[in-house]
């Protein structure tokens, strides 16, 4: 396995991206690129920026982790009382960006976010490290806190509370699935003449592929 991102980047930029080599299904194309990012041993290749907009039209941006994906969409997990969740509940139109800068690649996803089922959220929550499960109970995400010591006290309280058993799924914690309407694959090229291809959902499950100017 070649885990030299610089070598991969140079080869990918020289080769470029053509429509002829694209998968007809954007999920399969994503699977291919995601696997290549993982193979290059990038730190957190599943890190992605999530853009949301509040009721006043003010956008906000943060990094979340892609945990699941399939033909239904791309899933991340969060506190349902966080800022991002409140904005999604107001306006479910969101955008995601996976910036594999070391490989001169990025994937942009535009779509609508909605909560996944409690059963799906619990299935994932049960796989999280115990410390992360405790953290989900202890942190009032996005709320103002006066000191870190208060957060640490809450962690200690939750550790005592759940000392003798499994940690249940908080009712305010779970996943969102972003159902894509557009997925763009961006391959860096020399002289800023990048290759960009956008899959745009037309009707039903059909996708239209379009080349975009860099």
Coordinates of C-alpha atoms in Angstrom, one line a residue, residues 17 56 63 71 78 80 105 110-113 118 132-133 172 187 195 208:
X17 CA -10.3 13.4 -13.7
X56 CA -32.2 35.2 10.0
X63 CA -16.4 20.3 11.4
X71 CA -27.5 5.4 -1.0
X78 CA -24.6 15.4 17.4
X80 CA -30.0 17.7 19.1
X105 CA -9.2 16.6 -3.8
X110 CA -25.6 19.7 -1.0
X111 CA -28.9 18.4 0.3
X112 CA -31.4 18.2 3.1
X113 CA -30.8 16.9 6.6
X118 CA -33.6 6.4 17.6
X132 CA -17.5 9.6 24.4
X133 CA -20.8 8.2 25.7
X172 CA -31.3 14.7 23.0
X187 CA -9.7 17.2 -8.5
X195 CA -11.4 19.2 -13.0
X208 CA -27.1 14.1 -14.3

